Amino acid sequence: MKARALSGAKEGFWLRAEKQSGGVGRLGRKWESPEGNLYCSTLVACRREDPAPSSLSFVAALAVHKAISAYLSHQDIRLKWPNDILVSGSKICGILLERSGDAVVIGIGVNITVTPELEGRTVTSLHQEGADSDTNPAQFLETLAKLFAETLDTWRKLGLLAILKEWQQCAHPIGTRLSTSDEKGERLEGEYVGLSDDGALRLRKRDGALIEIHAGDVHVG
């Protein structure tokens, strides 16, 4: 998809793989890609008047959340900053943004039928969470592509704040205990108090200090 973006592929184009031999996640981590799950990419053409390209992570996460919600009857589907989707507290999706010329390529992996092992994380799939047994990656992508286009349109027409407001309605509740690490590896803990206007994670530490996190892995509890 990065090569196609450089050669003129249009926004709205999607690629889907049945399986991957070299799937990667954030920070180059290996992403297990057995047949039966969704592995897809799309691209967004950057426009001068658009919000910051990095905020497309919220667009993608929100669209995936909506798509998953269309296939599961229970309500324990949460967004975790910045673009994780947890179902019953377990990871079900991975999202990766990469720049390619004047476009942003958005890679999305969703566990549909298979639950690969992920070191240090509990993982689940749509089938494991009760989705219909005939739910498949191609069907899910049709739903996701439509919802992504709608969410992208909101991002462009109403701005990032509209996306962040909707994102927060789907995220862990205010007051949830979260932890992360800063650039030096120092552990930071606090209560979630929402997002800043540019999408940074806001935490209130035990001493009352309010800090903003702009990058890093976040853990609940």
XYZ file of C-alpha atoms in Angstrom:
221
model
C 0.000 0.000 0.000
C 2.911 2.375 0.681
C 4.205 1.705 -2.841
C 0.747 2.211 -4.328
C 0.360 5.476 -2.431
C 3.566 6.760 -4.045
C 2.348 5.653 -7.477
C -0.949 7.492 -7.220
C -3.467 5.191 -5.525
C -6.600 7.124 -4.575
C -8.048 7.653 -1.143
C -10.640 5.021 -0.306
C -8.631 2.181 -1.841
C -8.189 -0.870 0.422
C -5.915 -3.899 0.284
C -6.596 -7.101 2.233
C -4.278 -10.059 2.795
C -5.496 -13.564 3.630
C -2.388 -13.939 5.820
C 0.972 -12.210 6.262
C 4.500 -13.536 6.558
C 6.019 -10.316 7.895
C 3.282 -8.513 9.797
C 4.535 -5.790 12.129
C 2.959 -3.702 14.839
C 4.013 -0.601 16.708
C 7.779 -0.154 17.279
C 8.465 -2.976 14.833
C 6.900 -5.646 17.018
C 5.953 -8.856 15.268
C 2.252 -9.192 14.445
C 1.154 -12.818 14.122
C -0.943 -13.106 10.957
C -2.526 -16.559 10.519
C -5.297 -17.104 7.995
C -8.754 -16.320 9.325
C -8.205 -12.798 10.647
C -8.385 -9.383 8.981
C -5.171 -7.780 7.688
C -5.902 -4.674 5.653
C -4.558 -1.255 4.723
C -6.032 1.904 3.307
C -4.690 5.376 2.631
C -5.741 8.930 3.359
C -4.520 11.749 1.128
C -3.281 14.628 3.309
C -4.897 18.002 2.605
C -3.633 21.351 3.818
C -6.832 22.065 5.747
C -6.992 18.657 7.468
C -6.333 18.148 11.191
C -2.899 16.752 12.081
C -2.246 13.502 10.163
C -1.245 11.725 13.394
C -4.810 12.189 14.667
C -5.970 9.677 12.052
C -5.150 7.057 14.684
C -8.288 8.201 16.526
C -10.309 8.038 13.298
C -9.156 4.480 12.642
C -9.723 3.306 16.221
C -13.194 4.797 16.341
C -14.156 3.190 13.021
C -12.885 -0.223 14.174
C -14.762 0.164 17.470
C -17.975 0.846 15.563
C -17.381 -2.126 13.267
C -16.712 -4.522 16.149
C -19.801 -3.233 17.933
C -21.855 -4.152 14.859
C -20.856 -7.828 15.268
C -21.000 -8.270 19.059
C -24.074 -8.069 21.254
C -22.342 -7.259 24.548
C -21.145 -3.803 25.511
C -17.669 -4.460 26.950
C -15.868 -2.909 23.970
C -13.476 -0.146 25.004
C -10.996 2.143 23.323
C -7.618 2.471 25.055
C -5.364 5.361 24.199
C -4.275 5.975 21.582
C -5.712 3.323 19.255
C -6.188 0.004 21.046
C -9.551 -1.760 21.126
C -10.207 -4.027 24.092
C -13.083 -6.502 24.242
C -13.748 -8.016 27.672
C -10.453 -6.409 28.683
C -8.439 -8.247 25.997
C -6.726 -6.891 22.885
C -8.527 -7.636 19.611
C -7.025 -5.164 17.171
C -3.808 -3.485 16.074
C -3.525 -0.192 14.158
C -0.372 1.261 12.597
C 0.032 4.585 10.761
C 2.887 5.148 8.294
C 3.582 8.153 6.087
C 4.056 7.559 2.357
C 4.631 10.746 0.385
C 1.554 12.956 0.683
C -0.552 10.134 2.124
C -0.922 8.294 5.407
C -1.184 4.525 5.127
C -3.300 2.988 7.873
C -2.764 -0.702 8.580
C -5.428 -2.500 10.599
C -5.438 -6.037 11.968
C -8.502 -7.502 13.684
C -8.768 -10.967 15.187
C -11.844 -12.507 13.584
C -11.592 -16.292 13.964
C -8.103 -16.896 15.413
C -6.626 -15.707 18.716
C -2.822 -15.558 18.321
C -0.633 -15.441 21.407
C 0.783 -12.022 22.272
C 3.536 -11.825 24.848
C 2.482 -9.932 27.943
C -1.095 -9.372 26.743
C -4.395 -11.205 26.877
C -5.913 -11.498 23.424
C -9.364 -12.324 22.065
C -11.264 -12.597 18.761
C -14.721 -11.842 17.425
C -15.656 -15.522 17.381
C -14.400 -16.014 20.921
C -16.522 -13.053 22.039
C -19.717 -14.457 20.528
C -19.885 -13.157 16.948
C -21.790 -15.313 14.457
C -19.685 -18.258 13.312
C -20.030 -17.197 9.660
C -18.446 -13.773 10.297
C -15.347 -13.580 8.111
C -12.586 -11.046 7.290
C -14.002 -10.004 3.905
C -17.440 -9.347 5.395
C -15.951 -7.405 8.297
C -13.882 -5.255 5.938
C -17.015 -4.212 4.022
C -18.469 -2.926 7.288
C -15.208 -1.297 8.368
C -14.576 0.481 5.045
C -18.010 2.121 5.181
C -17.607 3.217 8.802
C -14.065 4.465 8.198
C -15.245 6.656 5.308
C -18.011 8.117 7.494
C -15.644 8.779 10.414
C -13.039 10.312 8.111
C -15.713 12.637 6.739
C -16.541 13.760 10.303
C -12.830 14.387 10.985
C -12.622 16.617 7.911
C -15.921 18.466 8.246
C -16.281 18.845 12.026
C -12.635 18.651 13.086
C -10.586 16.654 15.540
C -12.535 17.791 18.611
C -15.672 16.058 17.322
C -13.696 12.832 16.865
C -12.082 13.091 20.307
C -15.456 13.678 21.963
C -16.859 10.525 20.381
C -13.649 8.608 21.116
C -13.874 9.459 24.820
C -17.439 8.190 24.977
C -16.113 4.763 23.935
C -13.033 4.758 26.171
C -12.298 3.725 29.744
C -14.246 5.852 32.271
C -12.847 9.004 33.817
C -10.965 8.023 36.963
C -9.589 4.748 35.557
C -6.098 4.004 36.877
C -3.572 4.000 34.014
C 0.181 3.635 33.828
C 2.799 4.329 31.175
C 6.489 5.203 30.886
C 8.206 8.420 29.848
C 11.110 8.781 27.398
C 13.591 7.813 30.148
C 11.682 4.646 30.998
C 10.343 6.046 34.267
C 6.964 4.590 35.193
C 4.130 7.107 35.357
C 0.827 6.373 37.082
C -2.344 8.333 37.514
C -6.071 8.631 36.995
C -7.394 9.150 33.496
C -9.015 12.587 33.194
C -9.670 12.711 29.453
C -7.802 13.963 26.407
C -6.311 17.322 25.522
C -7.573 19.172 22.447
C -4.765 17.647 20.375
C -5.411 14.099 21.617
C -2.770 13.788 24.346
C -3.637 11.520 27.266
C -4.227 13.489 30.486
C -3.340 11.822 33.795
C -3.673 13.165 37.330
C -0.898 11.835 39.530
C -1.323 10.962 43.194
C 0.178 14.307 44.211
C -2.501 16.102 42.177
C -0.204 17.118 39.324
C -1.810 16.956 35.871
C 0.427 15.585 33.111
C -0.042 14.983 29.399
C 1.255 11.918 27.583
C 1.902 12.287 23.847
C 3.390 8.858 23.095
C 3.868 5.516 24.801
C 2.229 2.235 25.748
C -0.559 2.561 28.283
C -1.699 -0.117 30.719
C -4.997 -0.203 32.589
C -4.816 -0.691 36.337
